[in-house]
Coordinates of C-alpha atoms in Angstrom, one line a residue:
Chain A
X3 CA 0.0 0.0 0.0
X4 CA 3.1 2.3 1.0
X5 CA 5.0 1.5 -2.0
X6 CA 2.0 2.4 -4.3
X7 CA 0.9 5.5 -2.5
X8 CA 4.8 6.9 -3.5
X9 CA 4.8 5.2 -7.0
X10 CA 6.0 7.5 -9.9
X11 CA 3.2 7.0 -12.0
X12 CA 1.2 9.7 -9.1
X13 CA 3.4 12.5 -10.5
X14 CA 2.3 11.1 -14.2
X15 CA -0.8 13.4 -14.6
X16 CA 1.5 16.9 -13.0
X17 CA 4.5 16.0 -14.7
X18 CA 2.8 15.3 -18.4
X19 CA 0.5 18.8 -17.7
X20 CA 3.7 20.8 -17.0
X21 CA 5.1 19.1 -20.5
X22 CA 2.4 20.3 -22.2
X23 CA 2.9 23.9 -20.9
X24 CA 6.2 24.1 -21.7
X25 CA 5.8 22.4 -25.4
X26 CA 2.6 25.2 -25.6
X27 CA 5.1 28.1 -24.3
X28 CA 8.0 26.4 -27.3
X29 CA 5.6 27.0 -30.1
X30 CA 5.1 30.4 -29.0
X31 CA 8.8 31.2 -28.6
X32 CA 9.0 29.0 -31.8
X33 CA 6.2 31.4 -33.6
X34 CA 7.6 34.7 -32.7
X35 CA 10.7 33.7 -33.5
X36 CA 10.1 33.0 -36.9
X37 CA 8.3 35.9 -37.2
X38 CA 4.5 34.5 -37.4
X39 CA 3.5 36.4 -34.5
X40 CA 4.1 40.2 -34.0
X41 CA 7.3 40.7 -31.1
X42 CA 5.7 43.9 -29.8
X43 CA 2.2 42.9 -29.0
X44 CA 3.8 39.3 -27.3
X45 CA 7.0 39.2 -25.8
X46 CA 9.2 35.9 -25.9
X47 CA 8.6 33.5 -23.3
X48 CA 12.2 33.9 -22.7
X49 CA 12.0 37.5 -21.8
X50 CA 9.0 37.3 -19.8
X51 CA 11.6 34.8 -17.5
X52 CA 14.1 36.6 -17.9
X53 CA 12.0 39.8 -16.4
X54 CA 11.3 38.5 -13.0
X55 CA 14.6 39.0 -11.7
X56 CA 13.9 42.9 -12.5
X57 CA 10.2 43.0 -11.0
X58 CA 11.1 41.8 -7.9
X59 CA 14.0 44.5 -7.5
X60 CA 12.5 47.3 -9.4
X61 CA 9.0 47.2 -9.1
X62 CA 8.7 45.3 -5.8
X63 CA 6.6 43.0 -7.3
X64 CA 6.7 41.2 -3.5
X65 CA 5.3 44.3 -1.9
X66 CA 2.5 44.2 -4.8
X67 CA 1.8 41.0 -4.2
X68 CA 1.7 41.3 -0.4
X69 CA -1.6 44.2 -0.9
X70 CA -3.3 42.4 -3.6
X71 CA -3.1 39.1 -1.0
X72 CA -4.0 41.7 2.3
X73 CA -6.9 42.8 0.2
X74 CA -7.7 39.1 -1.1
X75 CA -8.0 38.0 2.0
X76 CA -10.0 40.6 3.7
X77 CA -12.9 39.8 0.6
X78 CA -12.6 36.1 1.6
X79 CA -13.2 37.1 5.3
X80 CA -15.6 39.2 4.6
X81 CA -17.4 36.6 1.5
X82 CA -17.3 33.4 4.5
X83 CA -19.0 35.8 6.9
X84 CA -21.6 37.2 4.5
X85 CA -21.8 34.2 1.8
X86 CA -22.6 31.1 4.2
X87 CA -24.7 32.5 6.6
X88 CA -26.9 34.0 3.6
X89 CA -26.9 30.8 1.5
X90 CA -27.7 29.0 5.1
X91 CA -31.1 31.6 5.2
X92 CA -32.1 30.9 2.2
X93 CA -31.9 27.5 2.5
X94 CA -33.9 27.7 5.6
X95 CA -36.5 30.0 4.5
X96 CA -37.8 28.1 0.9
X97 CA -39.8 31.3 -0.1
X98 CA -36.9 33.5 -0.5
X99 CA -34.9 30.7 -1.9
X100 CA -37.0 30.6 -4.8
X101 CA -37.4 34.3 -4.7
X102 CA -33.4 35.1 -4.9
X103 CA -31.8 32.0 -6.6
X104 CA -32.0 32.8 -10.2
X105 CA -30.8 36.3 -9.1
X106 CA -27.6 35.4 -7.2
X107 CA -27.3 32.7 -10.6
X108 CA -27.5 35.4 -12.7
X109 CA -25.3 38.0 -10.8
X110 CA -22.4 35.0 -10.9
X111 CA -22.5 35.1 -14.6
X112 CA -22.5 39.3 -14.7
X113 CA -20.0 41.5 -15.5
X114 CA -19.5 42.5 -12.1
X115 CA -16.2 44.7 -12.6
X116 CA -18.4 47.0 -14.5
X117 CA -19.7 48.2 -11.6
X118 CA -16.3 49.6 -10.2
X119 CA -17.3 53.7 -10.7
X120 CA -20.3 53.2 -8.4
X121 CA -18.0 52.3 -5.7
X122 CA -15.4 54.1 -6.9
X123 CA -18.0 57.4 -5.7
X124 CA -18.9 55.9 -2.8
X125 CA -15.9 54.8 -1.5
X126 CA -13.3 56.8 -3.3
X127 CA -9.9 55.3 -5.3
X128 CA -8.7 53.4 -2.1
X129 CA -8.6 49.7 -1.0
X130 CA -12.4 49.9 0.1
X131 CA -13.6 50.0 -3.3
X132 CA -11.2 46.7 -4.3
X133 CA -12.5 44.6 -1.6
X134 CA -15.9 45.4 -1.9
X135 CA -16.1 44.9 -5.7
X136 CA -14.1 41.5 -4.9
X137 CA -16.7 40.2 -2.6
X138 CA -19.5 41.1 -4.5
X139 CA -17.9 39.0 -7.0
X140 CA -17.4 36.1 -5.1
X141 CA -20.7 36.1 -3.1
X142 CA -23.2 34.3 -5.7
X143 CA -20.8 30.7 -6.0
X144 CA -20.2 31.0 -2.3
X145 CA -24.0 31.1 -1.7
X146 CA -24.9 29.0 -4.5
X147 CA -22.6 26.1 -3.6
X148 CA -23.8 26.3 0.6
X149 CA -27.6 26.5 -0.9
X150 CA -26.1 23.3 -3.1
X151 CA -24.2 22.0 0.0
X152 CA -26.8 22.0 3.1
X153 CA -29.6 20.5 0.2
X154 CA -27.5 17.5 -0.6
X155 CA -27.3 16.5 3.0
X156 CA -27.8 12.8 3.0
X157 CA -31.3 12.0 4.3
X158 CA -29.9 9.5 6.5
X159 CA -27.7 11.7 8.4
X160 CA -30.6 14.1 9.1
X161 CA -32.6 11.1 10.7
X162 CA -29.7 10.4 12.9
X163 CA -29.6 13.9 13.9
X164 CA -33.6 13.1 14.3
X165 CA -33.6 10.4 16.1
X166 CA -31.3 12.0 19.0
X167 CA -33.8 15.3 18.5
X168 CA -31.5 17.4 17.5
X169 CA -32.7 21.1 17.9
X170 CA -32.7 22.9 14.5
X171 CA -29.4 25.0 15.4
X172 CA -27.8 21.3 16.3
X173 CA -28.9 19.7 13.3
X174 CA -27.8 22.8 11.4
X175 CA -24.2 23.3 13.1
X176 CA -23.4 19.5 14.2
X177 CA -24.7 17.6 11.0
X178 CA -25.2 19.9 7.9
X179 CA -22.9 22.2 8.0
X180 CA -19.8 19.9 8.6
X181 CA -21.5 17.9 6.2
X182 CA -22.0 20.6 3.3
X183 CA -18.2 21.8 4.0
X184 CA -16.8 20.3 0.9
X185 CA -19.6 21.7 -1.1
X186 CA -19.4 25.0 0.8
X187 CA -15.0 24.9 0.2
X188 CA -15.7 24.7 -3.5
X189 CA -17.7 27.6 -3.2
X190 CA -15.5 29.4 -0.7
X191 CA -12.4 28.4 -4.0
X192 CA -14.7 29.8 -6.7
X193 CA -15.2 32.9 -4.7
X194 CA -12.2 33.9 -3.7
X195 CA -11.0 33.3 -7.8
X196 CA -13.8 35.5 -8.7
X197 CA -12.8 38.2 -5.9
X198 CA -9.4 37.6 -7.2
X199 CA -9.9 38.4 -10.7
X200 CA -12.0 41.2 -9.7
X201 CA -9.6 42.8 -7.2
X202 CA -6.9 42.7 -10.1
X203 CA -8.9 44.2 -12.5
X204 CA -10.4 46.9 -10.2
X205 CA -6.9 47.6 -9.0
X206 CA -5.5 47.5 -12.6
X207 CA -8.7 50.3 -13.4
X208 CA -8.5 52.9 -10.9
X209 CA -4.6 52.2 -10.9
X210 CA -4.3 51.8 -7.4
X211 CA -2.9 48.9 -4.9
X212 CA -0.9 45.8 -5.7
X213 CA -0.3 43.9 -8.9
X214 CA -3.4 44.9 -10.8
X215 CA -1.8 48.7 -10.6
X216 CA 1.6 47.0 -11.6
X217 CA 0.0 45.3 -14.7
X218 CA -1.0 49.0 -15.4
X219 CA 2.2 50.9 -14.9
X220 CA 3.8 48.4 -17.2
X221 CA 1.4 48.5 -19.9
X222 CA 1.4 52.0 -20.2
X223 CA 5.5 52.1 -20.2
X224 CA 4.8 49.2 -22.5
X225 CA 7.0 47.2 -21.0
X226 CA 5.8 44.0 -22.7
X227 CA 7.9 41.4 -21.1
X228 CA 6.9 43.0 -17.2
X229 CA 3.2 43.1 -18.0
X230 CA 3.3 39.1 -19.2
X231 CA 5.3 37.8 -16.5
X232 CA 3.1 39.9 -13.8
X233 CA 0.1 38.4 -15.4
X234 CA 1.9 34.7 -14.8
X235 CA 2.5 35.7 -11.4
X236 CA -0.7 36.1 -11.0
X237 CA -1.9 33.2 -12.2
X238 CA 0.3 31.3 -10.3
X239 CA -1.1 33.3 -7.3
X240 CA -4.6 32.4 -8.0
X241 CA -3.2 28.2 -8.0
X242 CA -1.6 29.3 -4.2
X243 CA -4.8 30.0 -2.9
X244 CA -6.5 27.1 -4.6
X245 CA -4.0 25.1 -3.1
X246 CA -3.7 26.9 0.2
X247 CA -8.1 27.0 0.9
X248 CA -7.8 23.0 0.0
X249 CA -5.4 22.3 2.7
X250 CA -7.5 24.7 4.9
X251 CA -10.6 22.6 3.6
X252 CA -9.2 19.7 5.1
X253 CA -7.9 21.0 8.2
X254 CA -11.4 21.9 9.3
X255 CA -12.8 18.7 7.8
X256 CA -10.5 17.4 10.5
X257 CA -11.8 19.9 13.7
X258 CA -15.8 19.8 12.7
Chain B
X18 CA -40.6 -17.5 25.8
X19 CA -42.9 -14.9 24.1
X20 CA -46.7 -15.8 23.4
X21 CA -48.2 -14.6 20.0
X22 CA -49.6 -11.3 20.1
X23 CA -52.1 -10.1 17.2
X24 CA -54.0 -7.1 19.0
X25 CA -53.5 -4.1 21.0
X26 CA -52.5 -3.5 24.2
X27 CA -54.0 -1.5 26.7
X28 CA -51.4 1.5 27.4
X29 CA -50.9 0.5 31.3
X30 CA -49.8 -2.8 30.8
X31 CA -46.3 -2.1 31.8
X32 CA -45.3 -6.0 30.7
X33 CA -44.8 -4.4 27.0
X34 CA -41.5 -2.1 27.1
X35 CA -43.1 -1.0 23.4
X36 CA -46.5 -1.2 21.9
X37 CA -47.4 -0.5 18.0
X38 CA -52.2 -0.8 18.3
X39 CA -53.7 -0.1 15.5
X40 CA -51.3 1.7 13.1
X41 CA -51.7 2.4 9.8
X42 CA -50.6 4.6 7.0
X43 CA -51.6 5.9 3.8
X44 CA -49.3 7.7 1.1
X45 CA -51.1 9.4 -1.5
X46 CA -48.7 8.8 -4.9
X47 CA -49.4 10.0 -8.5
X48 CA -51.1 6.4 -9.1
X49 CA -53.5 7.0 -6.2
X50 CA -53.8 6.2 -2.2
X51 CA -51.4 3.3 -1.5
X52 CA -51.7 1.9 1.8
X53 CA -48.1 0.8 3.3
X54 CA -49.1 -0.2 7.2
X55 CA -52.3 -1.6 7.6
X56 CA -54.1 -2.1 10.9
X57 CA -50.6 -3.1 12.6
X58 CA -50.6 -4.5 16.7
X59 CA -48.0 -5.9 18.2
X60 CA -45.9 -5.3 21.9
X61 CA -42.8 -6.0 22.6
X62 CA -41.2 -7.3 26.1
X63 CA -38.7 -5.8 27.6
X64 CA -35.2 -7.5 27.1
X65 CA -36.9 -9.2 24.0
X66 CA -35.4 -9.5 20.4
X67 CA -38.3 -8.8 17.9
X68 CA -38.2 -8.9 14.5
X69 CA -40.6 -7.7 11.2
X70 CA -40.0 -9.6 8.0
X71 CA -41.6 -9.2 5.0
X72 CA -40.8 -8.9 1.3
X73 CA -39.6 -5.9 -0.1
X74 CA -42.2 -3.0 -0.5
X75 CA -44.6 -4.0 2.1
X76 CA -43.8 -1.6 4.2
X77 CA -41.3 -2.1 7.1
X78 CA -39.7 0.9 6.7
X79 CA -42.6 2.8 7.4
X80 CA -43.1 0.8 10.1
X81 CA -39.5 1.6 11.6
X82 CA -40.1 5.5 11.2
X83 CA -43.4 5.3 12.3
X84 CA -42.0 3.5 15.6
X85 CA -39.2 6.0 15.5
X86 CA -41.1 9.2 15.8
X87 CA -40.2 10.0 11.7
X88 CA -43.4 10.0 10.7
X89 CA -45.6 11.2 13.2
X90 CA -49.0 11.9 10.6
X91 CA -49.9 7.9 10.9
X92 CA -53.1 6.2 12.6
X93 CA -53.5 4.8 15.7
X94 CA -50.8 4.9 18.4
X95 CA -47.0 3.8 19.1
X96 CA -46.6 4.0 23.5
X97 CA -43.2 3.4 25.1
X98 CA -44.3 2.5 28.4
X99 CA -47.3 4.4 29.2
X100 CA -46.0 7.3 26.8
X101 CA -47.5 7.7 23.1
X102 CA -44.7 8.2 20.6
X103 CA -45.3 11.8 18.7
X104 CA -41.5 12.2 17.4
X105 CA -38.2 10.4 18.3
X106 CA -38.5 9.2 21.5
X107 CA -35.1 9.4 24.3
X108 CA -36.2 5.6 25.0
X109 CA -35.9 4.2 21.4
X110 CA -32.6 4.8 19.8
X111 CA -32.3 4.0 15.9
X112 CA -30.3 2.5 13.5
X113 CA -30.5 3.1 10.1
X114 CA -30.4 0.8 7.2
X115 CA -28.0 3.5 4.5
X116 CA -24.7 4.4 5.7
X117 CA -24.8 6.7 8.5
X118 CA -21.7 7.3 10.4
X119 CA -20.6 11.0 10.2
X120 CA -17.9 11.3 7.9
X121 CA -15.7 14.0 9.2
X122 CA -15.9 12.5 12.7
X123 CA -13.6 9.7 14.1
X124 CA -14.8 6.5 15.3
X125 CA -14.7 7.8 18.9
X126 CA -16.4 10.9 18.0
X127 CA -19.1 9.5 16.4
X128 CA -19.4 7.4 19.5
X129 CA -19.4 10.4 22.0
X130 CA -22.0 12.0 19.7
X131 CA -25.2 11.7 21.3
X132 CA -23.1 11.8 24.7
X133 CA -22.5 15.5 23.3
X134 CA -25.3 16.2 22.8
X135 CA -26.6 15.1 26.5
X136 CA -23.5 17.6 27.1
X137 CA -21.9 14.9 29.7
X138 CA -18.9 15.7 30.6
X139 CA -15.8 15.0 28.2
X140 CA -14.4 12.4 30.3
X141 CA -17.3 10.3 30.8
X142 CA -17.7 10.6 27.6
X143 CA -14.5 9.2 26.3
X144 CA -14.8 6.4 28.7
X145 CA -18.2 5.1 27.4
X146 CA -17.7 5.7 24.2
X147 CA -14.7 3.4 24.7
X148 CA -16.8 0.9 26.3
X149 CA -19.0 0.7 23.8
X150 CA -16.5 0.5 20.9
X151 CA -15.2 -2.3 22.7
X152 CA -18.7 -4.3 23.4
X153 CA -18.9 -4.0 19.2
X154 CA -15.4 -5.0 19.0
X155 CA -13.7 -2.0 17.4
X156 CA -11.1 -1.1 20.0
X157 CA -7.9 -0.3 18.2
X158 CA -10.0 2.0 15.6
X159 CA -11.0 4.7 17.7
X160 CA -9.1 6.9 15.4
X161 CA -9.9 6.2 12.7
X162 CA -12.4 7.7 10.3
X163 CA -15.5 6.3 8.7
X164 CA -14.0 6.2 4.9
X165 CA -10.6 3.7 6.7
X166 CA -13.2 1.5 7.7
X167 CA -15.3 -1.6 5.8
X168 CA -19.2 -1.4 5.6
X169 CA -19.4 -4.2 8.8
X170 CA -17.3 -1.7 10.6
X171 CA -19.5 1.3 10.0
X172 CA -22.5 -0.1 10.9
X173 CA -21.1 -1.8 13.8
X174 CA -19.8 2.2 14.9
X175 CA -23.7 3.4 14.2
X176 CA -24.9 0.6 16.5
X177 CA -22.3 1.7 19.5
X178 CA -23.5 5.2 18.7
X179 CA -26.8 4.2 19.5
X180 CA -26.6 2.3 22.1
X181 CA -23.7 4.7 23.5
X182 CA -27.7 6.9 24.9
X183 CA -28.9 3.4 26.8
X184 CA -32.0 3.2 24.8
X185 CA -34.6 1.3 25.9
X186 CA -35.5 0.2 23.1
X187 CA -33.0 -0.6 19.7
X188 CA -35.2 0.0 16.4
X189 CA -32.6 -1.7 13.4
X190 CA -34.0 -1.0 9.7
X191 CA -32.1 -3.9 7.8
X192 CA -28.5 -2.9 9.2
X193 CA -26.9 -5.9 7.6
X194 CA -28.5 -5.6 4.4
X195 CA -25.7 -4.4 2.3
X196 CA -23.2 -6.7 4.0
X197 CA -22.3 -10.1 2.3
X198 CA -23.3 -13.3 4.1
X199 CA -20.5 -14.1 5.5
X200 CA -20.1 -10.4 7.4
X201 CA -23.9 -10.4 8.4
X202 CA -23.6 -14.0 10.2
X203 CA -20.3 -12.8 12.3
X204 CA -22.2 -9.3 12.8
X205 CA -25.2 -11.3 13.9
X206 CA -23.1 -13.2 16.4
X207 CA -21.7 -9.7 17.9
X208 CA -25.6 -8.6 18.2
X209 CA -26.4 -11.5 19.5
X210 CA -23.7 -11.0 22.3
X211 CA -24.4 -7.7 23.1
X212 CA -28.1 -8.0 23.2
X213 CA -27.5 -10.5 26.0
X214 CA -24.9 -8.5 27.7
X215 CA -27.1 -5.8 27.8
X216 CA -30.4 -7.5 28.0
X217 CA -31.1 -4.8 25.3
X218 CA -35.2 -4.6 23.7
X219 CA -34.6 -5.0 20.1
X220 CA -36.7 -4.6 17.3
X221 CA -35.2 -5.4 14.0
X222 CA -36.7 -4.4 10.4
X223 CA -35.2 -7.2 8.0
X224 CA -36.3 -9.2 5.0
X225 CA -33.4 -12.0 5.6
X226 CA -35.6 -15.4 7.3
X227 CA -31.8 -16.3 8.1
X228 CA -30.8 -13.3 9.9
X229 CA -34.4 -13.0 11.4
X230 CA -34.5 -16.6 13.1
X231 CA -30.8 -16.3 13.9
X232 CA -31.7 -13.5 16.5
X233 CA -34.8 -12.9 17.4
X234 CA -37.4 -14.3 20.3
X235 CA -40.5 -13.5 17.8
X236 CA -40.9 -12.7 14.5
X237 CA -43.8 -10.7 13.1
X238 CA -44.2 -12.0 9.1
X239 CA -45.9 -8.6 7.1
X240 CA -47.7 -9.4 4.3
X241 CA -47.1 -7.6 1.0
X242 CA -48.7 -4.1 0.2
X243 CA -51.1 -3.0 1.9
X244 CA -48.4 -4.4 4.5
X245 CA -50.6 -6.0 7.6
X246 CA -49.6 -8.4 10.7
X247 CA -49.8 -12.3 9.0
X248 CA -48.1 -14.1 11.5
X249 CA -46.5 -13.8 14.3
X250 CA -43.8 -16.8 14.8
X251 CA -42.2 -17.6 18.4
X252 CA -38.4 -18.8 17.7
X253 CA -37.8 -21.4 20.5
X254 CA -34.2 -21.8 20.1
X255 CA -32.1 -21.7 22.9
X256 CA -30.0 -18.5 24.3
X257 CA -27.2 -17.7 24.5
X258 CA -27.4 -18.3 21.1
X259 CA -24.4 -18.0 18.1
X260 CA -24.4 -18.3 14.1
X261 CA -24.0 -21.9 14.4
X262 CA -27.7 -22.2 15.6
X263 CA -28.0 -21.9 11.2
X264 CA -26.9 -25.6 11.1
X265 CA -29.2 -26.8 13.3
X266 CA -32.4 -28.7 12.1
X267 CA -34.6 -26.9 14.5
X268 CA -33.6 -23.3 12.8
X269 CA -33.8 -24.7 8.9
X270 CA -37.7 -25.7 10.1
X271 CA -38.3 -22.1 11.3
X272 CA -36.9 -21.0 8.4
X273 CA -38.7 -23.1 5.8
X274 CA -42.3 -22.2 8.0
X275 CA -41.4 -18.5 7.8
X276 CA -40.4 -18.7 4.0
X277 CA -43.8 -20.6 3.5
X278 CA -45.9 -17.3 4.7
X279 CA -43.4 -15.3 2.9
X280 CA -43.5 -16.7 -0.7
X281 CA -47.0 -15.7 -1.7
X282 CA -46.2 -12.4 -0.2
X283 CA -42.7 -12.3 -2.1
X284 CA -44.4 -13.3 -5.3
X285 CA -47.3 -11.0 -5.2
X286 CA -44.4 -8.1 -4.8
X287 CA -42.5 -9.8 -8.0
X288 CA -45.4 -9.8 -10.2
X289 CA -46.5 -6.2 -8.8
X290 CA -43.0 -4.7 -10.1
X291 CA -43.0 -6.8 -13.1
X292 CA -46.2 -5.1 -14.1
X293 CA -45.0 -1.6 -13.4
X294 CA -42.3 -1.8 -15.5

C-alpha cells in the first residue's frame, strides 16, 4: 500500500500537464521567432523569465503581491461571513430561496467589474472599493454552492440527527454544515478566484494597490515582457490560494 | 418465551417495554392512495429480540419511522411505556439501514455523539464511548475515520453510537443488508452478544428469514402491500445463542415455516414490479 501510495506514476498526470505547458510556451517562442506572431504585442517567453529578476528588485513585485493578498484575504473574510450564513437563510427559508436563486445565478455570470465607478464614488480610489467589488464577485458561487451543499445532505444523516432530537441549530451546526463543508469549500475556491480576478482588474482600473496597478504601470510604459510575466505571477497566485483553501478545507474537515 | 400477540394492548400494561395498536398509513402517490401499514398491533417485552420480516415494499420501513417518531401523521398509536410516541423518542434509539456514520468525525467521535449532545462531561464521555466501541469489537479504531473502515465496521460504529444513549429500546431497519453473508452472520453473532450482555429490547426491520431466526425471540411475518400483521412466529431456540444455531435442524424448520408465509407475499411483490415496469 506504502509502496504504491509513492509510486512514480502519481506524478504522471503533474509532470505530463507541465510538458504540455512548456511544449505550448516552445511554439510560441518557436512562432515569434520566426516571425509568425508580432514581437511587440507578445514578448518571448524567454524575456518574460528573464524579467522576473527585475520585477522583484525594481518594481517590488513582492510588496504588490503582499496588498493584492491583504486585500484578497479581507474579501474572503468578509465573503465566509456574508456568503454562508446567507446561503444558510435561504436554504432555511424556501420562499426566499426561490425568490433570490436565479438572481444570485445570474449575478455570478454578470459582468461585475463593471460596476467599479459606483464604488469608486462611494468609496473613493482606495482599497475599500477593491475589496468590496471582490466580494461582490465572489458572493453568488459562495452562496450558491452552501444553498447546493446544506440541500444534498444525506437524508440519512438528518434522521440520525432526528432520532437524537437534534434542535434545528444542532442539526444545522453538528450535521449539515460539517457535512456541506466540501460543497461549501468549492464555493469558498470559486469565490475567492472570482474576488481575485476582480480585485486585479479593479486595481489595474483605478490604478491603485498591488499587482493589478503594476500590470497597469507596465502597460502604459509598455513594458511588454513586465506586463506578461506579472500576469503569470498572478496566475500562479490564484493556484496558491486554490492550493492553500484546499489544505485549509481539510484541516477543518478534521476539527468539525 | 414470548406468546403470540395479534392485538392491541391497553397502554398501562407495563409488561410491554413497546407497543405499535392499530397503526396504519396511507401515502397518496401520483397512481393513487397506497396503503403501506395496515391495521398493525403488536408489543414488545422488555429485554426481548423482535423482528418484522416481510418482502420488499410492504412496508417495514414505514413501520421503523413510524416506531421511530419519523413519521408522526400515521393512525393509531405507538406508546413506550405508558408514553405515546409523537416524534423520536429518548427511549428508542435508531439505526438506520443506509450508511450513516458522520464522515468528518472519528470512530470515537461519532461514538461520543449523542453523549455531546446530552453535554456529559468530556471524560465520561471518552470512557463510554470506549466501552461501547469495545462491546462492538472496534477497539484499536477509535481513530480512525468512517471512509478507513469496511461497511461491517460502519455499521457496527452506528450501532455503538446508538446504544452509546442506553435506549430502551434498539429500532434496526435492515442494518446488515448491504453486507455479504458471511459479514452479516459474524455481525449477527456480535448482536447476539451484546443483546445478552445488555439484555437490550430490540426490534429489527429485516427481510433476511436467516438473519431473522438467527436473532430474534418472535418474528412478526408482514404481508405484502397494503403491508398487515400475517403471522407472528415464536423462535424457540435456545439462548445464548451464536451463528451456528443456522446448522441446526430446528432453525432450517423455522426457516422453511417463515419462507412458506413469505413466498406468496414475495411473489405478489415480483409480479406487482413486473407489471410496473
Amino acid at each position: 500500500m506504502r509502496a504504491a501510495a509513492i509510486s512514480p506514476a502519481r506524478f504522471l498526470p503533474a509532470l505530463f500537464g507541465l510538458f504540455c505547458l512548456f511544449c505550448a510556451v516552445a511554439v510560441v517562442e518557436g512562432l515569434l521567432r520566426a516571425g509568425l506572431l508580432n514581437r511587440f504585442i507578445v514578448p518571448l517567453p524567454t524575456e518574460v523569465a528573464g524579467s522576473f529578476g527585475r520585477l522583484f528588485g525594481e518594481e517590488h513585485l513582492l510588496a504588490r503581491f503582499l496588498t493584492t493578498v491583504q486585500e484578497t484575504f479581507y474579501a474572503m473574510a468578509i465573503l465566509a461571513l456574508i456568503g454562508v450564513p446567507v446561503g444558510t437563510l435561504l436554504y432555511q427559508v424556501p420562499v426566499l430561496r426561490k425568490a433570490t436563486e436565479t438572481w444570485i445565478s445570474a449575478l455570478a455570470s454578470a459582468p461585475i467589474v463593471l460596476m467599479y465607478p459606483l464604488f469608486l464614488v462611494i468609496f473613493g480610489r482606495s482599497a475599500a472599493t477593491i475589496i468590496v467589488m471582490g466580494v461582490i464577485a465572489g458572493l453568488p458561487p459562495l452562496i450558491l454552492k452552501t444553498i447546493e451543499g446544506l440541500s444534498g445532505t444525506r437524508q440519512s444523516l438528518i434522521n440520525v440527527g432526528r432520532s437524537f432530537r437534534l434542535t434545528r441549530a444542532q442539526m444545522l451546526t453538528k450535521i449539515m454544515l460539517p457535512a456541506a463543508l466540501p460543497t461549501i469549500f468549492v464555493g469558498l475556491r470559486l469565490g475567492l478566484i472570482f474576488a481575485l480576478i476582480n480585485i486585479v482588474g479593479v486595481e489595474f482600473l483605478i490604478n491603485f494597490g498591488g499587482l493589478g496597478q503594476l500590470i497597469n504601470d507596465l502597460a502604459e510604459r509598455y513594458d511588454m515582457p513586465g506586463m506578461y510575466a506579472t500576469i503569470v505571477f498572478v496566475i500562479l497566485v490564484s493556484v496558491l490560494f486554490f492550493f492553500v483553501t484546499e489544505r485549509l478545507e481539510r484541516w477543518l474537515r478534521r476539527m468539525a | 418465551m414470548s406468546q403470540a400477540s395479534g392485538s392491541g394492548t391497553p397502554m398501562s400494561d407495563r409488561k410491554h417495554v413497546l407497543s405499535a395498536d392499530n397503526v396504519s398509513k396511507k401515502f397518496d402517490t401520483a397512481e393513487g392512495p397506497v396503503v403501506a401499514v395496515d391495521n398493525i398491533s403488536f408489543d414488545v417485552r422488555p429485554g426481548e429480540f423482535l423482528s418484522v420480516i416481510g418482502p420488499s415494499g410492504c412496508g417495514k420501513s414505514t413501520l421503523f419511522n413510524i416506531i421511530g417518531g419519523l413519521t408522526p401523521d400515521h393512525d393509531g398509536t405507538v406508546t413506550v411505556g405508558n408514553e405515546v410516541v409523537r416524534g423520536p423518542h429518548p427511549s428508542i434509539g435508531m439505526v438506520f439501514q443506509e450508511e450513516s456514520t458522520f464522515p468528518w468525525r472519528t470512530v470515537i467521535d461519532n461514538v461520543c455523539f449523542p453523549l455531546e449532545i446530552a453535554h456529559v462531561p468530556k471524560a465520561e464521555r471518552l470512557d463510554k464511548a470506549r466501552h461501547f466501541i469495545n462491546l462492538v469489537g472496534l477497539n484499536g479504531f477509535e481513530n480512525r475515520h468512517p471512509s478507513e473502515l469496511s461497511g461491517g465496521m460502519r455499521q457496527r460504529v452506528a450501532i455503538a453510537r446508538t446504544l452509546v444513549s442506553q435506549p430502551k429500546i434498539l429500532l434496526m431497519d435492515e442494518p446488515f443488508a448491504a453486507l455479504d453473508e458471511q459479514t452479516r452472520l459474524l455481525l449477527g453473532d456480535k448482536v447476539l452478544q451484546i443483546q445478552q450482555e445488555l439484555k437490550q429490547t430490540t426490534l429489527l426491520i429485516t427481510h433476511n428469514i436467516t438473519e431473522a431466526v438467527q436473532l430474534s425471540d418472535r418474528i412478526l411475518v408482514m404481508t405484502y402491500r397494503p403491508g398487515k400483521l400475517k403471522r407472528m412466529v415464536d423462535i424457540d431456540l435456545p439462548r445464548p445463542r451464536t451463528s451456528d444455531v443456522v446448522s441446526s435442524p430446528a432453525f432450517g424448520a423455522y426457516v422453511a415455516r417463515i419462507w412458506g408465509d413469505l413466498r406468496e407475499e414475495a411473489s405478489r411483490g415480483m409480479q406487482d414490479s413486473e407489471r410496473a415496469r
